[in-house]
Coordinates of C-alpha atoms and ligand atoms in Angstrom, one line a residue:
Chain A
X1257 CA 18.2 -2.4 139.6
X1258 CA 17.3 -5.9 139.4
X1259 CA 19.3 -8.1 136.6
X1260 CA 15.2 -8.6 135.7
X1261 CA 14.3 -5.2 135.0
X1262 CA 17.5 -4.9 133.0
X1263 CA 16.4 -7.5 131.0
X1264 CA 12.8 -5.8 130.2
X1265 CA 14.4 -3.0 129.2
X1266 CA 16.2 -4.6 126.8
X1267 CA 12.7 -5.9 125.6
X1268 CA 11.4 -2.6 124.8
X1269 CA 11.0 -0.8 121.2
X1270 CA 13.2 2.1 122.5
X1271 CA 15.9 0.7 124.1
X1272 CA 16.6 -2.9 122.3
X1273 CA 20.2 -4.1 121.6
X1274 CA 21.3 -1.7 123.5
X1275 CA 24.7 -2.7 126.1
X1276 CA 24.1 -3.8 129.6
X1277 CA 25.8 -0.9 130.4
X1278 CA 23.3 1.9 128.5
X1279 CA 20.0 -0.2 130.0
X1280 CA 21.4 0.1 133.4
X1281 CA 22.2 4.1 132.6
X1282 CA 18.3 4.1 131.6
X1283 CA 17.8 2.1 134.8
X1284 CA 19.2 4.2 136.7
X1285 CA 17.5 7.7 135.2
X1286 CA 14.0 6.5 135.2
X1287 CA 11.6 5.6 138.2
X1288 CA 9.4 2.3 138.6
X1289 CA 6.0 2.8 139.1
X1290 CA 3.2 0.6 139.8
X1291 CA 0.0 1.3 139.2
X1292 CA -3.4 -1.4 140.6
X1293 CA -6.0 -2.3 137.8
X1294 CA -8.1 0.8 137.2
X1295 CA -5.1 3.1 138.1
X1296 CA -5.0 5.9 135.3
X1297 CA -1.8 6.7 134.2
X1298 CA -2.6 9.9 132.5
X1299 CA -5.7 11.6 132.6
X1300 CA -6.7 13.7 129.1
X1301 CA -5.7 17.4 128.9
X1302 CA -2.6 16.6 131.7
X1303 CA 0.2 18.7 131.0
X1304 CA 2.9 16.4 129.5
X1305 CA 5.8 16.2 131.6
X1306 CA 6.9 12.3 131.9
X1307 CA 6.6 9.3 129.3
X1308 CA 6.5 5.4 130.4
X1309 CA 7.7 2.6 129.4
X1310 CA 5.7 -0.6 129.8
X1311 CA 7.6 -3.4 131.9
X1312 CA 4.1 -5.7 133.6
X1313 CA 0.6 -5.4 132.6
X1314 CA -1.6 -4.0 130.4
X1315 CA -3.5 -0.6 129.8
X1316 CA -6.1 1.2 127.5
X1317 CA -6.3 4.2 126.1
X1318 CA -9.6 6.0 126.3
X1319 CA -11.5 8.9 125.4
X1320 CA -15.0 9.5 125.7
X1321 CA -17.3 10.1 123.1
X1322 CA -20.0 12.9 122.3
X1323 CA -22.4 11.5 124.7
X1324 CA -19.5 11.1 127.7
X1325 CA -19.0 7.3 126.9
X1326 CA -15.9 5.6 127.2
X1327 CA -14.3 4.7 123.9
X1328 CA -11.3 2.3 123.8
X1329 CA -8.9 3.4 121.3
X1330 CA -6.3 0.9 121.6
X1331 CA -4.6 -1.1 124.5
X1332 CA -0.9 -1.3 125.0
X1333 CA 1.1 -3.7 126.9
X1334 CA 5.0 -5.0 128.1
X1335 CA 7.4 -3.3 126.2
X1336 CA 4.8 -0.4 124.4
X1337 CA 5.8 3.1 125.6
X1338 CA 3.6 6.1 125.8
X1339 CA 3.1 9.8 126.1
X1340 CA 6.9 10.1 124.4
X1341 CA 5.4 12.2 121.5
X1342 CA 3.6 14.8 124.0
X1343 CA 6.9 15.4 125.3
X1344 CA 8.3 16.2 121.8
X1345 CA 5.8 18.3 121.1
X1346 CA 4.4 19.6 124.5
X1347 CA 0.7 19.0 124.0
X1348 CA -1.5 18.0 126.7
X1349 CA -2.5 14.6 126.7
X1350 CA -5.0 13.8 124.0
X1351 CA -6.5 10.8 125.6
X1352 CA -6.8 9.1 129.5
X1353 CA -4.7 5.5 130.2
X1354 CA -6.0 3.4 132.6
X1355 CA -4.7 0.1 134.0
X1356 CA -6.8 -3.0 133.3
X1357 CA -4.7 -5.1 135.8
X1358 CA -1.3 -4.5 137.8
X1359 CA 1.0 -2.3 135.8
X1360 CA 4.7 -2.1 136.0
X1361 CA 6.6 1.2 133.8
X1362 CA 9.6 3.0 134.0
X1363 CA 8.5 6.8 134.5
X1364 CA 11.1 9.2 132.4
X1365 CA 10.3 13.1 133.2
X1366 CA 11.3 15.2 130.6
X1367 CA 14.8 16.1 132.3
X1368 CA 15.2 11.9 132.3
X1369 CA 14.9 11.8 128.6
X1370 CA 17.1 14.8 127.8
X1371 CA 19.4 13.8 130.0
X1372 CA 20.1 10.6 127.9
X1373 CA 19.8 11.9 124.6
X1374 CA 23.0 12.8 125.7
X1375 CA 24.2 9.7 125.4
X1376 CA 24.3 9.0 121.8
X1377 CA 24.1 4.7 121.5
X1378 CA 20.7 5.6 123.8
X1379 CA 19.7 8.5 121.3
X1380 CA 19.4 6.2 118.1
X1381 CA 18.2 3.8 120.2
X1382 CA 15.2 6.1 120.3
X1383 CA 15.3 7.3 117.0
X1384 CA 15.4 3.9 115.6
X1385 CA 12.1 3.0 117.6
X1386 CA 10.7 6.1 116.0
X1387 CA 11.7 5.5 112.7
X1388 CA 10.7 1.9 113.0
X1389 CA 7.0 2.9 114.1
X1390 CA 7.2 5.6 111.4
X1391 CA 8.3 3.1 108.7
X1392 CA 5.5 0.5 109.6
X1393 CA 2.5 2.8 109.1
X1394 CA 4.0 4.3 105.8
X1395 CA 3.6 0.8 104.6
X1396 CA 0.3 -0.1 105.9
X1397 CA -0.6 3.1 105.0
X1398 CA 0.3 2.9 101.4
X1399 CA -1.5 -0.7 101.1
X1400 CA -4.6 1.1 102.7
X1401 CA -4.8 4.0 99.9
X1402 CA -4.0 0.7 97.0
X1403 CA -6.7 -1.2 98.1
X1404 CA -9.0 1.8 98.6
X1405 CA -8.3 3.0 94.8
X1406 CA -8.6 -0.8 93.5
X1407 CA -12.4 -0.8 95.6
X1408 CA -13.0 2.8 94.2
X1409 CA -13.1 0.9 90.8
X1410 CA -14.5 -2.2 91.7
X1411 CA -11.2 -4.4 91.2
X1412 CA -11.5 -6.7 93.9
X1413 CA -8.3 -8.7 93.0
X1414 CA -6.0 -8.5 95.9
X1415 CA -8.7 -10.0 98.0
X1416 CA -7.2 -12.7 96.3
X1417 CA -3.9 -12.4 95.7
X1418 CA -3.7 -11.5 100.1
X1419 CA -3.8 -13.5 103.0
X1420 CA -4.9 -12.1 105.8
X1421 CA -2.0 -11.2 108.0
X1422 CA -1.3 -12.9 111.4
X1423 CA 1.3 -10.9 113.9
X1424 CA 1.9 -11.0 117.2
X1425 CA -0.6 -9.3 119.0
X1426 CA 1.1 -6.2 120.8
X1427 CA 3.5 -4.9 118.6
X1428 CA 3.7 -2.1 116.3
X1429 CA 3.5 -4.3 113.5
X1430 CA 0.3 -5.7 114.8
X1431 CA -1.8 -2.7 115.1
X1432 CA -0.8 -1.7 111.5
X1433 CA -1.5 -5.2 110.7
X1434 CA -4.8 -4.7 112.4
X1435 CA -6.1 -1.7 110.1
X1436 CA -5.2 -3.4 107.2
X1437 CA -7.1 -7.1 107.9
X1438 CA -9.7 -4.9 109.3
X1439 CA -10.0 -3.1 106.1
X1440 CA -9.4 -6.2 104.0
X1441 CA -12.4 -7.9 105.6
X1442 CA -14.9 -4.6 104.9
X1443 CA -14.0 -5.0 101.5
X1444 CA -14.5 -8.7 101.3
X1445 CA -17.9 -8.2 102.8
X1446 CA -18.6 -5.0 101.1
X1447 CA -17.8 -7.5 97.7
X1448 CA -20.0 -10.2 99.1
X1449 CA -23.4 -8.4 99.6
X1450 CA -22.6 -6.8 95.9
X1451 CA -22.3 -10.2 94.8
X1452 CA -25.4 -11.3 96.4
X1453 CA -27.2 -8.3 95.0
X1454 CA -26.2 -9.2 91.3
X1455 CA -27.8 -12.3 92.1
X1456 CA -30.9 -11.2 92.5
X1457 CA -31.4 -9.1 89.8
X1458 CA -32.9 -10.6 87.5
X1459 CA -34.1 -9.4 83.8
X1460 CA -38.1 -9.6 82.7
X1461 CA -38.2 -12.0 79.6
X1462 CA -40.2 -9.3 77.3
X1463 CA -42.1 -12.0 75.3
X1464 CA -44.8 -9.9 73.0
X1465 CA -47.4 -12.0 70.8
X1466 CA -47.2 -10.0 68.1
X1467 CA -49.5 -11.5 65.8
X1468 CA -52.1 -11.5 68.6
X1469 CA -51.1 -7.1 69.5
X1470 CA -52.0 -6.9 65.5
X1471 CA -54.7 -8.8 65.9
X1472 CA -56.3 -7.3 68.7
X1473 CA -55.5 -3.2 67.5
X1474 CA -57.1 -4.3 64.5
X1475 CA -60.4 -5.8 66.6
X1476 CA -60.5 -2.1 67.9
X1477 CA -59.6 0.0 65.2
X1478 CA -61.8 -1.6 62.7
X1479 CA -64.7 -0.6 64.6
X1480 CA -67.4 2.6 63.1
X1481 CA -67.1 4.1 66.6
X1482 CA -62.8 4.0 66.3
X1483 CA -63.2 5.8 63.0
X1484 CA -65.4 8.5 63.9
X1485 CA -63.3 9.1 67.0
X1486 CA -60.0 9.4 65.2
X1487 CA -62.3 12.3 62.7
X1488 CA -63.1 14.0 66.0
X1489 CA -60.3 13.8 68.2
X1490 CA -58.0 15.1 65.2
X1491 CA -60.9 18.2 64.7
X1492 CA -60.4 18.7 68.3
X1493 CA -56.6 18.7 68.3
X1494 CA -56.9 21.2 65.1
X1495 CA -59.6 23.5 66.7
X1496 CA -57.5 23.6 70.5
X1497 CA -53.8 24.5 68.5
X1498 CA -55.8 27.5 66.7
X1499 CA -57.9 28.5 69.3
Chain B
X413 CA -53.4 28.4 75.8
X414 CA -55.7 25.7 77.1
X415 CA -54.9 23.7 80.0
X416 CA -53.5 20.1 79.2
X417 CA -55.4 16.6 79.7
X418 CA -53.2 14.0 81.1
X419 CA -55.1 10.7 81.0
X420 CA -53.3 7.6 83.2
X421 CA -54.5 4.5 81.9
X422 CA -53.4 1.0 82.0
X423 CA -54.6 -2.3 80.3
X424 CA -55.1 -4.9 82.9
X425 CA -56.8 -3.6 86.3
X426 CA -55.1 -2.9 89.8
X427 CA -51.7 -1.6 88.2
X428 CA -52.2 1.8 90.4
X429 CA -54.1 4.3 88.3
X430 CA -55.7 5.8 90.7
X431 CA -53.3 6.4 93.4
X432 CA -51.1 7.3 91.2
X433 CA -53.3 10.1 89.4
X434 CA -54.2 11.3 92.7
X435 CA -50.9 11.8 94.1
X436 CA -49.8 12.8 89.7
X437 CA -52.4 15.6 90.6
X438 CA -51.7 16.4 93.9
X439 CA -48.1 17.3 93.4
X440 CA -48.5 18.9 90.6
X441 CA -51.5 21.0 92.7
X442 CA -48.8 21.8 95.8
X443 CA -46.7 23.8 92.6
X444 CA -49.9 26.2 92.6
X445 CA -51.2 25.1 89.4
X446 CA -54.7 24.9 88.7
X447 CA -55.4 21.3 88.6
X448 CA -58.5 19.0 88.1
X449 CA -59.4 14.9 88.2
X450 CA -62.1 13.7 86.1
X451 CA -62.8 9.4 87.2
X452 CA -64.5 8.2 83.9
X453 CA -64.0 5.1 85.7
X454 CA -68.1 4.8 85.8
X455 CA -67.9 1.2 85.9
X456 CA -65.8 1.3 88.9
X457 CA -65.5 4.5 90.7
X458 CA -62.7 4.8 92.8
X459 CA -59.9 8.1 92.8
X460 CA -62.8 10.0 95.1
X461 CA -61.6 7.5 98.3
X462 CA -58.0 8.6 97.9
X463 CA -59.6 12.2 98.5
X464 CA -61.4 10.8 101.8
X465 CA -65.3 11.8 99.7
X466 CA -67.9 8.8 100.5
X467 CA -71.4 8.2 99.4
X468 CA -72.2 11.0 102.1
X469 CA -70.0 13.9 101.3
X470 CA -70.0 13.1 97.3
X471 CA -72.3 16.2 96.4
X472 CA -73.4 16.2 92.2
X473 CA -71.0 13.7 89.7
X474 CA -70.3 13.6 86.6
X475 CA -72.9 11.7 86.0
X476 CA -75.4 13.9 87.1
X477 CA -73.5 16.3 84.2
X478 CA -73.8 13.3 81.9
X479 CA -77.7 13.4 82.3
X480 CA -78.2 17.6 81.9
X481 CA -78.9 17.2 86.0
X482 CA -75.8 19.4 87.0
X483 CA -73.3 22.0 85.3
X484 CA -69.8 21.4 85.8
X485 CA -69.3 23.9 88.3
X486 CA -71.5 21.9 90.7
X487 CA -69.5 19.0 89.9
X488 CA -66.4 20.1 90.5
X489 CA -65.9 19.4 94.3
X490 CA -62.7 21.6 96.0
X491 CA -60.7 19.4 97.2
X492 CA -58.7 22.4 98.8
X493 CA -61.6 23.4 101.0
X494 CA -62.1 19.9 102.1
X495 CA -58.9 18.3 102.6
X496 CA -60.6 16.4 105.7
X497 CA -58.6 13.7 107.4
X498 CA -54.9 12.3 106.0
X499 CA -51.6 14.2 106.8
X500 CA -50.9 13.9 102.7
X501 CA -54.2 15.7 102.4
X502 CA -54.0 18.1 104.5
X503 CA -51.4 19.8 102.6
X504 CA -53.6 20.5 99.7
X505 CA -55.5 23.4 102.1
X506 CA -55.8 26.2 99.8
X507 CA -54.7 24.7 96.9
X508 CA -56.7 24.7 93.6
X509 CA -57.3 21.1 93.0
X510 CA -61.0 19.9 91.9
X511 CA -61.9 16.4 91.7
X512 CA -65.2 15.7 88.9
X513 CA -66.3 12.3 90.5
X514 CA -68.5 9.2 89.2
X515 CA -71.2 8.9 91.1
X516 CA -70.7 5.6 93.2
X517 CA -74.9 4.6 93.9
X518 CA -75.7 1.3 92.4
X519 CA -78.5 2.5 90.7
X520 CA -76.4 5.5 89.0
X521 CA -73.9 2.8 87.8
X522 CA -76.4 0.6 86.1
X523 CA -78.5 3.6 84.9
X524 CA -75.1 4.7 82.5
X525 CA -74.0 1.3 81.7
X526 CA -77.8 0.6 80.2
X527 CA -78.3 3.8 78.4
X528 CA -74.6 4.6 77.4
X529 CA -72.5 7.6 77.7
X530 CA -72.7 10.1 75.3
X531 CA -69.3 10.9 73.9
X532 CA -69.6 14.5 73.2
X533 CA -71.0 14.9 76.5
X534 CA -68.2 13.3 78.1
X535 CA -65.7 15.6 75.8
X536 CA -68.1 18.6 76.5
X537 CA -67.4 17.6 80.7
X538 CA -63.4 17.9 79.9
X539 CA -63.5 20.7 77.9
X540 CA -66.1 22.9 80.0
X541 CA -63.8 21.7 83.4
X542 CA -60.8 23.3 81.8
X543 CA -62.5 26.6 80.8
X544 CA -64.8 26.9 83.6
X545 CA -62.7 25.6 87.0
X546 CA -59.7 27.7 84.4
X547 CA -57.7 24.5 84.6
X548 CA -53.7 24.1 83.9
X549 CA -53.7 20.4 84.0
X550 CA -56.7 18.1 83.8
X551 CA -56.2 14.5 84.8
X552 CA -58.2 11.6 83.7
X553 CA -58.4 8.3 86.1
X554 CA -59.4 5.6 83.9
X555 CA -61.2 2.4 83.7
X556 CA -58.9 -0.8 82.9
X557 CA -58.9 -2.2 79.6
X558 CA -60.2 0.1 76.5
X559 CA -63.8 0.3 76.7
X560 CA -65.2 3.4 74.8
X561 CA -65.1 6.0 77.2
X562 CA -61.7 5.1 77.8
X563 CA -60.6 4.9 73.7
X564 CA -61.8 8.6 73.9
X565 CA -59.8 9.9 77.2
X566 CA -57.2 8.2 75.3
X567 CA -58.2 10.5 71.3
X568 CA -58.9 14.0 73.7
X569 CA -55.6 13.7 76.0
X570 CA -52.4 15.6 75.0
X571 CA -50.1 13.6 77.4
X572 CA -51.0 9.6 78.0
X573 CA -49.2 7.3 80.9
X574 CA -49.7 4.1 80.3
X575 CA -49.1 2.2 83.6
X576 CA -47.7 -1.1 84.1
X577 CA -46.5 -4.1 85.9
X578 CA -43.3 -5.8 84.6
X579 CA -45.4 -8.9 83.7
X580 CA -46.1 -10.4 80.3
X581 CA -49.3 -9.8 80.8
X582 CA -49.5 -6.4 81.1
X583 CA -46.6 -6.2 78.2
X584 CA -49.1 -7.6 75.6
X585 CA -51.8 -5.4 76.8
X586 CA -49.9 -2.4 76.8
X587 CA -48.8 -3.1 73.2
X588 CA -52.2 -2.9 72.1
X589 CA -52.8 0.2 73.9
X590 CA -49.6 1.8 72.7
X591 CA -50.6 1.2 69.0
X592 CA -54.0 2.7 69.6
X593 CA -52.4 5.8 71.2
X594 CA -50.0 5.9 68.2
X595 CA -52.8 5.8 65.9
X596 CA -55.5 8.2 67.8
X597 CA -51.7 10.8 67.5
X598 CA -51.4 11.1 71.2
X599 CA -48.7 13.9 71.0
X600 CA -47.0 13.1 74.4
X601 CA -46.9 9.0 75.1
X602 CA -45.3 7.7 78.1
X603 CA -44.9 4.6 80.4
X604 CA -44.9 4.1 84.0
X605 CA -43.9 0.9 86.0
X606 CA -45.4 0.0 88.8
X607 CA -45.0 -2.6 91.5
X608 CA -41.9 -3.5 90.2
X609 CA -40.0 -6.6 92.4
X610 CA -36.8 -5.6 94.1
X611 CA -35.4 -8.8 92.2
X612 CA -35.4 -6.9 88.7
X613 CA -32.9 -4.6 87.6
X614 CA -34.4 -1.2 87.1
X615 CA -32.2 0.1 84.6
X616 CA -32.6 -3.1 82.3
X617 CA -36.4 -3.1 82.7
X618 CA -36.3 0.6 81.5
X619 CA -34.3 -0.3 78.6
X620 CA -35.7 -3.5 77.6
X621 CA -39.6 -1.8 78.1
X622 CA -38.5 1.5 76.2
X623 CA -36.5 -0.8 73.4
X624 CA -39.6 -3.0 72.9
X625 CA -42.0 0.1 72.7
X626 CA -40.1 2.7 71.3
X627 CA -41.8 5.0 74.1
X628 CA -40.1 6.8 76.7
X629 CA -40.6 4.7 80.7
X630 CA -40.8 7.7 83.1
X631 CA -39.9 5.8 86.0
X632 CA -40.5 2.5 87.7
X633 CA -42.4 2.4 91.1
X634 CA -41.4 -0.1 93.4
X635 CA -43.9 -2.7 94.6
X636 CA -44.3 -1.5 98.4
X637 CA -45.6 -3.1 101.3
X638 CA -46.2 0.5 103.0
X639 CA -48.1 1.5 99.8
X640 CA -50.1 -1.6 99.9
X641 CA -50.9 -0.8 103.2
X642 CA -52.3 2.5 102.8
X643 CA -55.0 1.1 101.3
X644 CA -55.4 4.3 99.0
X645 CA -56.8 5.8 102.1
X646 CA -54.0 9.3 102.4
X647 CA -51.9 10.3 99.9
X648 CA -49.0 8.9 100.4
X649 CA -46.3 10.9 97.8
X650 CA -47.5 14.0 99.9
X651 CA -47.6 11.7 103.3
X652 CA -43.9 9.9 102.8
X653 CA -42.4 12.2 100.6
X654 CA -38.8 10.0 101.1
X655 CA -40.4 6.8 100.8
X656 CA -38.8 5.4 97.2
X657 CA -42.1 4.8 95.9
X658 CA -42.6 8.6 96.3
X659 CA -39.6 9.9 95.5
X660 CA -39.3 7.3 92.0
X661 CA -43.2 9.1 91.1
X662 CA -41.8 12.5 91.5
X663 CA -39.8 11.4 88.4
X664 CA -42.7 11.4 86.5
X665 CA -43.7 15.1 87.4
X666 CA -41.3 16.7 84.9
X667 CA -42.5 15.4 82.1
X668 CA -46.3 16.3 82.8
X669 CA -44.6 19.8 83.1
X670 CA -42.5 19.9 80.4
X671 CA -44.8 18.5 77.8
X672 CA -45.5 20.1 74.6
Ligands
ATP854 N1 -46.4 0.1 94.2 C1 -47.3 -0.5 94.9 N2 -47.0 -1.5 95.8 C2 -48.0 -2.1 96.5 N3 -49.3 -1.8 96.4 C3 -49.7 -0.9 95.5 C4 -48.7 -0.2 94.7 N4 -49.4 0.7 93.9 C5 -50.7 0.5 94.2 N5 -50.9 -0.4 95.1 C6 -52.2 -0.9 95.7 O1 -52.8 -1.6 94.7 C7 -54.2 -1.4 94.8 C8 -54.8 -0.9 93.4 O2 -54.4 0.4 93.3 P1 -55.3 1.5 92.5 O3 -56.7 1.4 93.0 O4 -54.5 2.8 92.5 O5 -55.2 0.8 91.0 P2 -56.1 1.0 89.8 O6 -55.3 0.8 88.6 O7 -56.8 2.4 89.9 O8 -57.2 -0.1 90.0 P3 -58.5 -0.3 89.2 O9 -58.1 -0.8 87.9 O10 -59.3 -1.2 90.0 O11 -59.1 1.1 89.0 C9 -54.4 -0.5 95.9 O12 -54.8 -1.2 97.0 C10 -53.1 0.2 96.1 O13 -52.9 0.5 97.5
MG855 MG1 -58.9 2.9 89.7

């Protein structure tokens, strides 16, 4: 193992501050694989029996869509790992990765990984990387339901009171960060076409001339014809609630 | 009891009257009800179009009722049995709708204005379509403004909608009209806006109309570009049912209905 690959292990979620000593123990369990630009990884519905860890490169994630097209869910890159949860929990793959240009990852199998959870500095290595992923989205996640109450009820403060958050693109951080500017700028637009349609609405001015409605009922009503049709429309009324 | 006279009537001219009466009608027709139109517009003629009926196809008219020349039930055209062309129209196959034209001839027009109408006549036509065509509802299209054949659509009806634009116009006209209908004891008086611009608010127009008139607003049509461009030429509440002009006039239906 190169002093180079040592060094990108390092630079991973799972195994950071770990001693030279535990990365080259990881070293040594996993294999490098390389994989050309359109490479898939994993294809969706594999069985899961290996997780990687991102070294060189970058890949998507994809699924495909009612009609069979390719939808990007995300794209991960140096340092990311994948498929680690499948392995937990043993479900097939739920989506395909595919290389979008030359990929470099440490390939644990399932015997890799259980074989260093043995070691214990390695083992909360990876459960800090969990809990760290974990802890992120509770906190986006709790921001997302607040702002979602505060829109419910038209309160539109925090648009305000928040900046829109820059991270490094790649991390963790920055995909929570991601959903939450992504929902912070719906909400800003949602505000701004409601603010354009209060605008517009406008109220009629309902200006009567009264003197000239008196005026003018009195024109008609004074007439010999209004009188005699008042007489006969109220005989009508009378003779149709009898009859 | 005696089937109900709805007359739709509105100061200024071009509010909508007669589209909406038609498609008023028609609605309430497709709920199986017995329904009729009398168009005592006889000055202008002009609810038969919306029921595809020209010069050609317009057999007797009211006016030839007006003049002892016909009986009502040779006025009374079937609108059911003669739905002709228009998808709206088309669904009225079967149904027991009669429309009692105005005749449209040049000649017949100046003939009535000359001479007159005779009021108890024109009652007598109302009353004798109810008993005869056994009528639930019997609608009156209207001419603009309040002429005497209109004043006494206005004294015979049991429900009135006075239709409007959201002008000031129209507001000072319909004040005068609401006072009339006040006065003849119109037991049922209600408004209807129509071509109402996107830019106003709906609910404060209802409120601010209702507040100044102390009469209930049934709903407020929106001005339409489609509805301008049907040109009164199909039906268009039974043609675009979802269309928001449609579904804001199937507001008005309950209170036709539930009217006392
Ligand atoms: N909401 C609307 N938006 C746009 N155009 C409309 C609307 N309502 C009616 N119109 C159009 O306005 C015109 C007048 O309608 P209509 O003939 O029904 O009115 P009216 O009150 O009976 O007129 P008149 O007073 O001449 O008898 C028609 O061309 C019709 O298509
Ligand atoms: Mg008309």
């Amino acid at each position: 193992m190169t002093v180079n690959i040592l060094q990108k292990i390092r630079e991973t979620d799972f195994f950071k501050d770990l001693s030279d000593e535990a990365c080259a123990a990881v070293a040594a369990e996993a294999s490098t694989r390389h994989f050309a630009a359109g490479d898939a990884m994993m294809k969706k519905g594999d069985p899961a029996d290996s997780f990687f860890v991102i070294l060189e490169g970058t890949l998507k994630i994809v699924t495909t869509d009612a009609k069979g097209d390719e939808i990007i869910i995300n794209k991960v890159g140096p340092g990311e790992s994948i498929g680690e949860l499948a392995l937990v929990d043993e479900l097939p793959r739920s989506a395909g990765v595919v290389a979008l240009e030359p990929v470099e990852a440490l390939e644990f199998t399932k015997q890799d990984l259980f074989d260093l959870l043995a070691r214990q500095d390695v083992s909360l290595g990876i459960l800090r990387g969990f809990s760290h992923r974990l802890r992120f989205s509770t906190t986006y996640i709790e921001k997302v339901i607040d702002w979602s109450q505060k829109t419910a009820e038209g309160n539109y403060s925090f648009l305000d009171q928040t900046q829109p958050l820059v991270t490094p693109a790649g991390s963790d951080e920055a995909k929570a960060a991601q959903l939450l500017s992504a929902f912070y700028s719906m909400v800003r637009k949602v505000k701004e076409r409601e603010d354009d349609l209060k605008e517009k609405l406008e109220r009629l001015t309902v200006e009567i001339d009264q003197e000239r409605r008196k005026r003018e009922f009195e024109e008609i009503a004074g007439t010999e014809f209004y009188a005699k049709l008042k007489e006969q429309a109220k005989a009508l009324r009378q003779k149709r609630n009898s009859g | 009891m005696a089937g109900k006279i709805v007359s739709i009537h509105s100061f200024r001219g071009g509010t909508g009257k007669s589209n909406t009466t038609a498609n008023l009608a028609s609605q309430v027709a497709l709920t199986g009800k017995r329904v009729g139109i009398v168009d005592t517009d006889i000055q202008s003629p002009g609810i038969h179009v919306l029921f595809g009926l020209n010069e050609q196809k317009m057999g007797k008219t009211l006016n030839d009722f007006l003049h002892g020349k016909a009986s009502i039930r040779e006025v009374g055209f079937p609108v059911g049995k003669n739905t002709g062309e228009g998808a709206g129209r088309a669904q009225l196959a079967g149904k027991e709708l009669y429309l009692f034209p105005s005749s449209i001839r040049g000649q017949d027009i100046s003939q009535i204005l000359r001479e007159g109408i005779d009021f108890n006549k024109l009652n007598e036509a109302m009353q004798m379509a109810i008993s005869e065509f056994e009528l639930d509802y019997l609608f009156i299209d209207t001419h603009p403004g309040l002429n005497e054949e209109t004043l006494l659509s206005i004294a015979t009806s049991d429900v009135l909608i006075i239709i409007l634009r959201p002008d000031n116009q129209d507001l000072q006209g319909t004040s005068v009209t609401v006072d009339v209908a006040r006065s003849l004891d119109v037991p049922n008086l209600f408004l209807l806006v129509n071509k109402a611009l996107p830019k106003y608010d709906a609910v404060e127009l209802k409120k601010d109309i209702e507040e100044q008139f102390q009469a209930t607003v049934t709903s407020i049509l929106p001005l339409s570009f489609d509805m301008a461009e049907n040109a009164s030429q199909d039906l268009f509440l039974l043609r675009y049912p979802d269309h928001a002009w449609s579904v804001a006039l199937r507001n008005v239906i309950p209170y036709i209905l539930n009217a006392e």
